Short mmCIF file of C-alpha atoms in Angstrom, two decimals:
data_model
loop_
_atom_site.label_atom_id
_atom_site.label_comp_id
_atom_site.label_asym_id
_atom_site.label_seq_id
_atom_site.Cartn_x
_atom_site.Cartn_y
_atom_site.Cartn_z
CA UNK A 1 9.16 -1.11 -11.54
CA UNK A 2 8.86 0.42 -8.08
CA UNK A 3 5.43 -0.30 -6.74
CA UNK A 4 3.11 -1.09 -3.87
CA UNK A 5 0.77 -3.98 -4.59
CA UNK A 6 -2.46 -4.57 -2.73
CA UNK A 7 -4.80 -7.51 -3.06
CA UNK A 8 -7.63 -7.91 -3.57
CA UNK A 9 -8.78 -4.74 -5.37
CA UNK A 10 -12.42 -5.41 -4.57
CA UNK A 11 -13.95 -7.52 -1.82
CA UNK A 12 -17.49 -8.09 -0.63
CA UNK A 13 -17.81 -10.05 2.59
CA UNK A 14 -20.26 -10.74 5.38
CA UNK A 15 -20.18 -9.46 8.93
CA UNK A 16 -17.87 -11.47 11.17
CA UNK A 17 -15.95 -13.34 8.49
CA UNK A 18 -12.23 -12.80 8.99
CA UNK A 19 -10.35 -11.35 6.07
CA UNK A 20 -6.85 -10.23 5.17
CA UNK A 21 -5.81 -7.57 2.68
CA UNK A 22 -2.25 -8.05 1.54
CA UNK A 23 0.28 -5.31 0.80
CA UNK A 24 3.74 -5.74 -0.66
CA UNK A 25 6.40 -3.23 -1.70
CA UNK A 26 9.56 -3.78 -3.73
CA UNK A 27 11.49 -0.64 -2.77
CA UNK A 28 13.08 -1.83 0.50
CA UNK A 29 11.14 0.85 2.36
CA UNK A 30 11.17 0.81 6.13
CA UNK A 31 7.96 2.75 6.78
CA UNK A 32 4.62 1.26 5.79
CA UNK A 33 1.10 2.25 6.68
CA UNK A 34 -2.56 1.55 6.07
CA UNK A 35 -5.21 4.20 5.48
CA UNK A 36 -8.91 4.16 5.01
CA UNK A 37 -10.61 6.72 2.80
CA UNK A 38 -14.20 7.72 3.38
CA UNK A 39 -16.22 10.48 1.66
CA UNK A 40 -15.67 13.83 3.33
CA UNK A 41 -13.11 12.43 5.78
CA UNK A 42 -10.03 12.16 3.59
CA UNK A 43 -7.36 9.60 4.41
CA UNK A 44 -7.12 8.38 7.97
CA UNK A 45 -4.21 6.30 9.20
CA UNK A 46 -5.14 2.92 10.66
CA UNK A 47 -1.77 1.39 11.55
CA UNK A 48 1.82 2.03 10.64
CA UNK A 49 5.13 0.22 10.89
CA UNK A 50 8.54 1.82 11.29
CA UNK A 51 10.38 -1.41 10.49
CA UNK A 52 10.17 -5.20 10.75
CA UNK A 53 8.34 -6.31 13.91
CA UNK A 54 7.58 -2.67 14.81
CA UNK A 55 3.94 -1.65 14.43
CA UNK A 56 1.81 1.01 16.06
CA UNK A 57 -1.69 2.39 16.06
CA UNK A 58 -2.71 5.25 13.85
CA UNK A 59 -5.79 7.37 14.34
CA UNK A 60 -8.47 4.73 13.65
CA UNK A 61 -7.06 1.32 14.69
CA UNK A 62 -10.19 -0.21 16.26
CA UNK A 63 -11.23 -3.44 14.56
CA UNK A 64 -7.96 -3.89 12.67
CA UNK A 65 -4.70 -5.77 13.15
CA UNK A 66 -1.45 -5.73 11.22
CA UNK A 67 1.81 -7.61 11.17
CA UNK A 68 5.28 -6.89 9.79
CA UNK A 69 7.22 -10.13 9.75
CA UNK A 70 9.12 -9.18 6.62
CA UNK A 71 10.19 -5.79 5.35
CA UNK A 72 8.25 -6.00 2.11
CA UNK A 73 4.87 -7.20 3.44
CA UNK A 74 2.36 -5.45 5.66
CA UNK A 75 -1.00 -7.25 5.72
CA UNK A 76 -4.15 -5.70 7.17
CA UNK A 77 -6.35 -8.10 9.11
CA UNK A 78 -10.00 -7.68 10.00
CA UNK A 79 -10.76 -10.38 12.55
CA UNK A 80 -14.51 -9.73 12.64
CA UNK A 81 -15.50 -7.22 9.97
CA UNK A 82 -18.50 -4.98 10.56
CA UNK A 83 -20.48 -2.80 8.12
CA UNK A 84 -18.79 0.37 9.45
CA UNK A 85 -15.52 -0.96 8.02
CA UNK A 86 -16.92 -0.65 4.52
CA UNK A 87 -14.42 1.71 2.95
CA UNK A 88 -11.61 2.23 0.45
CA UNK A 89 -8.29 1.08 1.87
CA UNK A 90 -4.80 2.14 0.82
CA UNK A 91 -1.42 0.75 1.73
CA UNK A 92 1.61 3.03 1.44
CA UNK A 93 5.36 2.76 1.88
CA UNK A 94 8.28 5.19 2.17
CA UNK A 95 11.92 5.19 3.25
CA UNK A 96 11.02 7.12 6.37
CA UNK A 97 7.88 8.72 7.76
CA UNK A 98 8.93 12.13 6.43
CA UNK A 99 9.72 11.18 2.85
CA UNK A 100 7.63 10.64 -0.24
CA UNK A 101 5.15 7.78 0.11
CA UNK A 102 4.10 5.39 -2.62
CA UNK A 103 0.53 4.19 -2.51
CA UNK A 104 -1.10 1.03 -3.72
CA UNK A 105 -4.10 1.06 -6.05
CA UNK A 106 -6.55 0.60 -3.22
CA UNK A 107 -8.91 -2.11 -1.97
CA UNK A 108 -12.62 -1.39 -1.98
CA UNK A 109 -14.17 -3.40 0.84
CA UNK A 110 -17.89 -3.85 1.39
CA UNK A 111 -19.11 -5.58 4.54
CA UNK A 112 -22.76 -6.65 4.46
CA UNK B 1 -9.47 15.24 15.10
CA UNK B 2 -7.25 16.10 12.16
CA UNK B 3 -4.99 19.06 12.43
CA UNK B 4 -4.69 19.56 8.71
CA UNK B 5 -7.57 21.08 6.80
CA UNK B 6 -8.43 22.86 3.60
CA UNK B 7 -10.18 26.14 2.98
CA UNK B 8 -12.23 24.97 -0.03
CA UNK B 9 -13.53 21.50 -0.80
CA UNK B 10 -13.95 22.22 -4.54
CA UNK B 11 -12.05 24.54 -6.85
CA UNK B 12 -12.95 25.28 -10.49
CA UNK B 13 -10.28 26.79 -12.71
CA UNK B 14 -10.19 27.75 -16.37
CA UNK B 15 -7.83 25.68 -18.47
CA UNK B 16 -4.58 27.58 -18.86
CA UNK B 17 -5.01 29.61 -15.69
CA UNK B 18 -3.03 29.07 -12.50
CA UNK B 19 -4.57 27.07 -9.66
CA UNK B 20 -3.96 27.72 -5.99
CA UNK B 21 -4.99 25.11 -3.45
CA UNK B 22 -4.75 26.07 0.20
CA UNK B 23 -4.19 24.13 3.38
CA UNK B 24 -4.16 25.17 7.03
CA UNK B 25 -2.43 23.23 9.76
CA UNK B 26 -2.65 23.68 13.50
CA UNK B 27 0.44 21.94 14.87
CA UNK B 28 3.32 24.40 15.06
CA UNK B 29 5.70 21.46 15.68
CA UNK B 30 5.04 20.06 12.20
CA UNK B 31 8.22 20.14 10.15
CA UNK B 32 7.42 18.23 6.99
CA UNK B 33 4.60 18.86 4.55
CA UNK B 34 3.63 17.04 1.42
CA UNK B 35 1.09 17.31 -1.39
CA UNK B 36 -0.54 14.37 -3.11
CA UNK B 37 -2.74 14.13 -6.18
CA UNK B 38 -5.43 11.48 -6.42
CA UNK B 39 -7.06 10.75 -9.74
CA UNK B 40 -10.32 8.87 -9.93
CA UNK B 41 -9.89 5.17 -9.19
CA UNK B 42 -6.23 5.48 -8.23
CA UNK B 43 -4.10 5.80 -5.16
CA UNK B 44 -2.59 9.16 -4.15
CA UNK B 45 0.57 10.18 -6.00
CA UNK B 46 3.34 12.38 -4.66
CA UNK B 47 3.53 15.88 -6.14
CA UNK B 48 5.95 17.87 -4.02
CA UNK B 49 7.12 18.23 -0.43
CA UNK B 50 8.68 20.91 1.73
CA UNK B 51 10.44 20.99 5.08
CA UNK B 52 9.99 23.68 7.67
CA UNK B 53 13.42 25.20 7.06
CA UNK B 54 12.14 26.38 3.67
CA UNK B 55 9.27 28.65 2.67
CA UNK B 56 9.12 27.85 -1.03
CA UNK B 57 9.91 24.92 -3.26
CA UNK B 58 9.36 24.54 -6.98
CA UNK B 59 8.84 21.54 -9.18
CA UNK B 60 7.66 21.10 -12.71
CA UNK B 61 4.67 23.48 -13.04
CA UNK B 62 4.08 23.27 -9.28
CA UNK B 63 5.17 25.44 -6.38
CA UNK B 64 4.58 24.85 -2.70
CA UNK B 65 4.60 27.80 -0.32
CA UNK B 66 4.86 27.45 3.43
CA UNK B 67 3.96 30.26 5.81
CA UNK B 68 4.87 29.10 9.29
CA UNK B 69 3.71 32.33 10.91
CA UNK B 70 0.08 31.66 10.05
CA UNK B 71 0.47 27.87 9.66
CA UNK B 72 -0.58 27.88 6.03
CA UNK B 73 0.48 25.79 3.08
CA UNK B 74 -0.43 26.26 -0.56
CA UNK B 75 0.05 24.42 -3.81
CA UNK B 76 0.25 26.45 -6.99
CA UNK B 77 -0.19 24.77 -10.36
CA UNK B 78 0.85 26.84 -13.34
CA UNK B 79 -1.06 26.74 -16.65
CA UNK B 80 -3.62 24.24 -15.44
CA UNK B 81 -4.35 21.40 -17.84
CA UNK B 82 -7.23 18.90 -18.10
CA UNK B 83 -4.93 16.23 -16.67
CA UNK B 84 -4.69 18.24 -13.47
CA UNK B 85 -8.29 17.35 -12.61
CA UNK B 86 -8.06 15.38 -9.39
CA UNK B 87 -8.40 15.58 -5.63
CA UNK B 88 -5.41 17.18 -3.93
CA UNK B 89 -4.41 16.35 -0.39
CA UNK B 90 -1.98 18.10 1.89
CA UNK B 91 -0.38 16.13 4.71
CA UNK B 92 1.91 16.89 7.61
CA UNK B 93 4.35 15.18 9.92
CA UNK B 94 5.04 16.71 13.29
CA UNK B 95 8.38 14.99 13.78
CA UNK B 96 6.70 11.91 15.20
CA UNK B 97 5.71 8.67 13.55
CA UNK B 98 2.46 9.67 11.88
CA UNK B 99 1.37 11.42 8.73
CA UNK B 100 -1.89 13.35 9.01
CA UNK B 101 -3.87 14.09 5.87
CA UNK B 102 -6.30 16.87 5.16
CA UNK B 103 -9.73 16.13 3.74
CA UNK B 104 -8.81 17.06 0.18
CA UNK B 105 -9.78 19.62 -2.47
CA UNK B 106 -11.31 18.60 -5.76
CA UNK B 107 -9.91 20.57 -8.69
CA UNK B 108 -12.20 21.00 -11.73
CA UNK B 109 -10.75 22.27 -14.98
CA UNK B 110 -13.15 24.32 -17.08
CA UNK B 111 -12.66 24.21 -20.88
#
């Protein structure tokens, strides 16, 4: 089954404690991206990757890092989480930027 | 700020009627547009897309219309059903590397 898998689905952490949210896709897609979703603000792109070892900033990259060492995986790293990063996060993948994207189920992160 | 927006944050439609969800965009260079549906507790799901060389595209019960003159996009859902209740997002790509999403419209289906 074609899918994008994120883990964990829910996470509560404390300020400053490094965390990683994993994302994996099984469709051999080249384009992957991370979004955060906040009430009234819709989906905002954090980082994206055009292919292996190619990553770039989206609209809200501050406080986040990503890596793309393999085509299927695109982890999101918060080196020092802060309460303003409390949000719902989605990973997505597609063949190219201008084709249909498949989204993961989301990760609800709370930073206290 | 985002270049893609929506005219109405919430839309209520009688079951069986047609729904029309609107979207305005500001970047005339945008050449790819896409609609997603997000049900409660789930990630967005693709509905339909359209490229700028077209002004209309139809799917199963859905139609997307693109008016490049006024930079307007709409999603029409025929014979709206309870399962259509969701938040609908439009998104655009301006030929670059990013996808920009609108803020979403919540569709309520009235019995």
